[in-house]
Coordinates of C-alpha atoms and ligand atoms in Angstrom, one line a residue:
M1 CA 93.9 103.8 106.2
L2 CA 97.1 102.4 104.6
Y3 CA 99.3 105.5 105.1
T4 CA 98.1 105.9 108.7
R5 CA 99.4 102.3 109.3
L6 CA 102.6 102.4 107.3
G7 CA 103.6 106.0 107.7
G8 CA 104.6 108.2 110.6
A9 CA 107.5 110.5 111.4
G10 CA 110.8 109.4 110.1
K11 CA 109.3 107.1 107.4
V12 CA 109.6 107.7 103.6
F13 CA 107.6 106.6 100.6
F14 CA 109.3 106.5 97.2
S15 CA 107.3 106.7 94.0
N16 CA 107.5 107.4 90.3
T17 CA 105.1 110.3 91.2
L18 CA 102.7 110.3 94.1
F19 CA 99.2 111.6 93.2
D20 CA 98.6 114.8 95.2
T21 CA 95.9 113.3 97.5
T22 CA 98.2 110.3 98.1
R23 CA 101.0 112.6 99.1
A24 CA 98.7 114.5 101.4
N25 CA 97.8 111.3 103.2
I26 CA 101.4 110.3 103.5
E27 CA 102.5 113.8 104.8
Y28 CA 99.6 114.0 107.2
S29 CA 100.9 110.8 108.8
G30 CA 104.2 112.6 109.4
A31 CA 106.1 110.7 106.7
T32 CA 107.9 112.0 103.7
G33 CA 107.0 111.4 100.0
I34 CA 109.7 111.5 97.4
D35 CA 109.0 111.4 93.6
L36 CA 111.7 109.6 91.5
P37 CA 110.5 109.8 87.9
I38 CA 113.0 109.1 85.1
P39 CA 114.6 112.3 83.8
E40 CA 112.8 112.0 80.4
N41 CA 109.5 112.6 82.3
A42 CA 110.3 116.3 82.6
D43 CA 110.9 116.8 78.9
T44 CA 107.5 117.3 77.3
Q45 CA 108.9 117.6 73.8
S46 CA 110.8 114.3 73.6
Y47 CA 109.4 110.8 72.8
H48 CA 109.9 108.0 75.3
P49 CA 107.6 105.0 75.3
F50 CA 107.4 104.8 79.1
K51 CA 107.9 108.2 80.5
G52 CA 106.0 107.2 83.6
N53 CA 108.8 104.9 84.8
L54 CA 110.5 105.1 88.2
D55 CA 114.2 105.9 88.1
V56 CA 115.7 102.7 89.6
D57 CA 119.1 104.1 90.2
K58 CA 117.7 106.9 92.2
L59 CA 115.5 104.4 94.1
K60 CA 118.6 102.4 95.1
A61 CA 120.4 105.6 96.2
G62 CA 117.3 106.7 98.1
I63 CA 117.1 103.4 100.0
A64 CA 120.8 103.6 100.8
E65 CA 120.4 107.2 102.1
W66 CA 117.3 106.6 104.2
G67 CA 118.0 103.0 105.2
A68 CA 115.6 100.2 104.1
D69 CA 114.0 100.1 107.6
Q70 CA 112.7 103.6 107.2
V71 CA 111.2 103.0 103.7
A72 CA 107.5 102.4 104.4
A73 CA 106.8 101.4 100.8
V74 CA 107.5 102.1 97.2
V75 CA 104.3 103.2 95.3
L76 CA 104.3 102.7 91.6
T77 CA 101.6 104.8 90.0
V78 CA 100.2 103.2 86.8
T79 CA 99.8 105.2 84.7
N80 CA 101.8 108.0 86.2
N81 CA 98.9 110.4 86.4
S82 CA 100.6 113.4 88.1
G83 CA 103.6 112.8 85.8
G84 CA 101.7 113.6 82.6
G85 CA 99.5 110.4 82.7
Q86 CA 102.5 108.6 81.2
P87 CA 102.7 104.8 81.2
V88 CA 105.0 102.5 83.1
S89 CA 106.7 99.4 81.5
L90 CA 106.5 95.9 82.8
A91 CA 110.3 95.8 82.9
N92 CA 110.3 98.9 85.1
A93 CA 107.7 97.3 87.5
R94 CA 109.8 94.1 87.6
A95 CA 113.0 96.1 88.4
V96 CA 111.3 98.0 91.1
A97 CA 109.7 94.9 92.6
D98 CA 113.2 93.2 92.6
I99 CA 114.8 96.1 94.5
C100 CA 111.9 96.1 97.0
K101 CA 112.2 92.3 97.5
Q102 CA 116.0 92.5 98.0
N103 CA 115.5 95.2 100.6
G104 CA 112.4 93.8 102.4
I105 CA 110.3 96.8 101.3
M106 CA 106.6 96.8 100.5
F107 CA 105.8 97.3 96.9
L108 CA 102.4 98.9 96.1
L109 CA 100.6 99.7 92.9
D110 CA 98.5 102.8 92.7
A111 CA 96.5 101.1 90.0
C112 CA 93.8 103.5 88.9
R113 CA 94.7 103.4 85.2
V114 CA 96.2 99.9 85.1
A115 CA 94.1 98.8 82.1
E116 CA 95.2 101.8 80.0
N117 CA 98.7 101.2 81.2
A118 CA 98.3 97.6 79.9
W119 CA 97.4 99.0 76.5
F120 CA 100.7 100.8 76.3
V121 CA 102.6 97.8 77.5
R122 CA 101.0 95.6 74.8
H123 CA 101.6 98.1 72.0
R124 CA 104.9 99.6 73.0
E125 CA 106.9 97.1 75.0
P126 CA 108.4 94.3 72.8
G127 CA 107.4 90.7 73.9
N128 CA 103.9 91.6 75.1
E129 CA 102.1 91.9 71.7
Q130 CA 100.4 88.5 72.2
K131 CA 99.2 89.1 75.7
S132 CA 95.7 90.3 76.6
Y133 CA 95.3 93.5 78.5
R134 CA 94.1 91.5 81.5
D135 CA 97.2 89.2 81.5
I136 CA 99.5 92.2 81.4
A137 CA 97.6 93.9 84.4
Q138 CA 97.7 90.6 86.3
E139 CA 101.4 90.3 85.7
M140 CA 101.9 93.7 87.2
F141 CA 99.6 93.0 90.2
A142 CA 101.5 89.7 90.8
L143 CA 104.7 91.6 91.3
S144 CA 103.2 93.8 94.1
D145 CA 102.4 93.3 97.7
G146 CA 99.2 95.3 97.4
A147 CA 97.3 97.9 95.4
I148 CA 95.2 100.9 95.9
M149 CA 92.7 101.9 93.2
S150 CA 90.5 104.8 92.7
A151 CA 87.9 103.0 90.6
K152 CA 86.5 106.2 89.2
K153 CA 89.1 105.7 86.5
D154 CA 89.6 102.1 85.1
G155 CA 86.9 100.8 87.4
L156 CA 84.5 102.6 85.1
V157 CA 82.3 103.8 88.0
N158 CA 81.0 107.1 89.4
M159 CA 82.5 106.6 92.8
G160 CA 84.5 104.2 94.9
G161 CA 87.8 102.4 95.0
F162 CA 89.6 99.7 97.0
L163 CA 92.7 98.7 98.9
A164 CA 94.0 95.2 98.4
L165 CA 96.8 93.7 100.5
R166 CA 98.5 90.3 100.6
D167 CA 99.4 90.8 104.3
L168 CA 96.2 89.9 106.1
E169 CA 97.4 91.3 109.4
L170 CA 98.0 94.7 107.8
A171 CA 94.6 94.4 106.0
Q172 CA 92.9 93.8 109.3
A173 CA 94.7 96.8 110.9
C174 CA 93.5 99.0 108.0
R175 CA 89.9 97.8 108.5
T176 CA 90.2 99.0 112.1
V177 CA 91.0 102.5 110.8
L178 CA 88.0 102.2 108.5
I179 CA 85.8 102.0 111.5
I180 CA 86.9 105.5 112.6
T181 CA 86.5 107.0 109.2
E182 CA 83.5 105.2 107.5
G183 CA 82.2 102.4 109.6
Y184 CA 82.7 98.6 109.4
S185 CA 83.8 97.2 106.0
T186 CA 80.6 95.2 105.9
Y187 CA 78.4 98.3 105.8
G188 CA 80.5 101.5 105.9
G189 CA 81.7 103.4 102.8
L190 CA 80.5 101.9 99.5
S191 CA 77.1 100.3 99.2
G192 CA 76.8 96.8 97.8
R193 CA 75.4 98.1 94.5
D194 CA 78.5 100.3 94.0
M195 CA 80.9 97.4 94.8
E196 CA 79.0 95.3 92.2
A197 CA 79.4 98.2 89.7
I198 CA 83.2 98.2 90.3
A199 CA 83.4 94.4 89.9
T200 CA 81.6 94.7 86.5
G201 CA 83.7 97.7 85.5
L202 CA 86.9 95.9 86.2
E203 CA 85.7 93.0 83.9
E204 CA 84.6 95.3 81.1
V205 CA 87.6 97.7 81.1
F206 CA 89.9 94.8 79.9
E207 CA 87.6 93.9 77.0
P208 CA 89.4 94.7 73.7
D209 CA 86.1 96.1 72.5
Y210 CA 86.1 98.6 75.3
S211 CA 89.5 99.8 74.3
I212 CA 88.4 102.7 72.1
I213 CA 92.0 103.7 72.1
G214 CA 92.8 100.4 70.3
S215 CA 90.8 101.6 67.3
A216 CA 90.6 105.4 67.6
V217 CA 94.2 106.4 68.5
P218 CA 96.2 107.7 65.5
R219 CA 98.9 105.3 64.6
T220 CA 101.4 108.0 65.1
W221 CA 100.9 107.6 68.9
V222 CA 102.1 104.0 68.6
K223 CA 105.8 103.9 68.0
S224 CA 106.7 100.7 66.1
Ligands
LIG301 C1 97.0 108.0 90.5 C2 95.8 108.4 91.3 N1 95.8 108.0 92.6 C3 94.8 108.4 93.4 C4 93.8 109.2 93.0 C5 92.7 109.7 94.0 O1 91.5 109.2 93.7 P1 90.2 109.6 94.5 O2 89.9 111.0 94.1 O3 89.2 108.6 94.0 O4 90.5 109.5 95.9 C6 93.8 109.7 91.7 C7 92.7 110.6 91.2 O5 92.8 111.1 90.1 C8 94.8 109.3 90.8 O6 94.9 109.7 89.6

């Protein structure tokens, strides 16, 4: 729905790494998807606390090359699943959001593992130790113009997901596309029960008790 509305021939989407089905939807619209992970992402043997980050210098260069008007959106995937499932720092999300704001470009989160990403921010990014996982995720969402989420991950459900947008006009336009693919948003797609399951999953996933990684991960994974 979203990429049908935002994409099309001549448009480009930049990302740390687009998930393959996200890329497929972008390319099907006629647009181009360009991955701009930091160089450390390609080195599987080196340590970097946030190997999922987007390379902000390359983003600036890409915007200059294509022209801001042609950039449909920047999609920050947290965690960077197709880039090794690596986390993204809050500082990186802030830097990307700033660049988008300066250039009038939409900034989207592909947020399917945003709770796990928050765990890494709290334990690896100085200054975030006292924040809850929920606060960290909310800080990241607050930077964005919208988010897509496959809730099969940090929504803790068997099926479903959502698209959330600040731009109500764009949201309405996406709902219209939904009519063609699934039906009206009031009855097409997910059943009410499944939506309730997502709502509950999104509450529970930020509970410190849920965070098995908080207790079970070997300390060597957490660089002090
Ligand atoms: C980052 C990311 N985005 C999107 C998707 C697509 O999710 P779905 O299969 O629910 O459409 C996935 C699935 O693994 C993903 O990891």
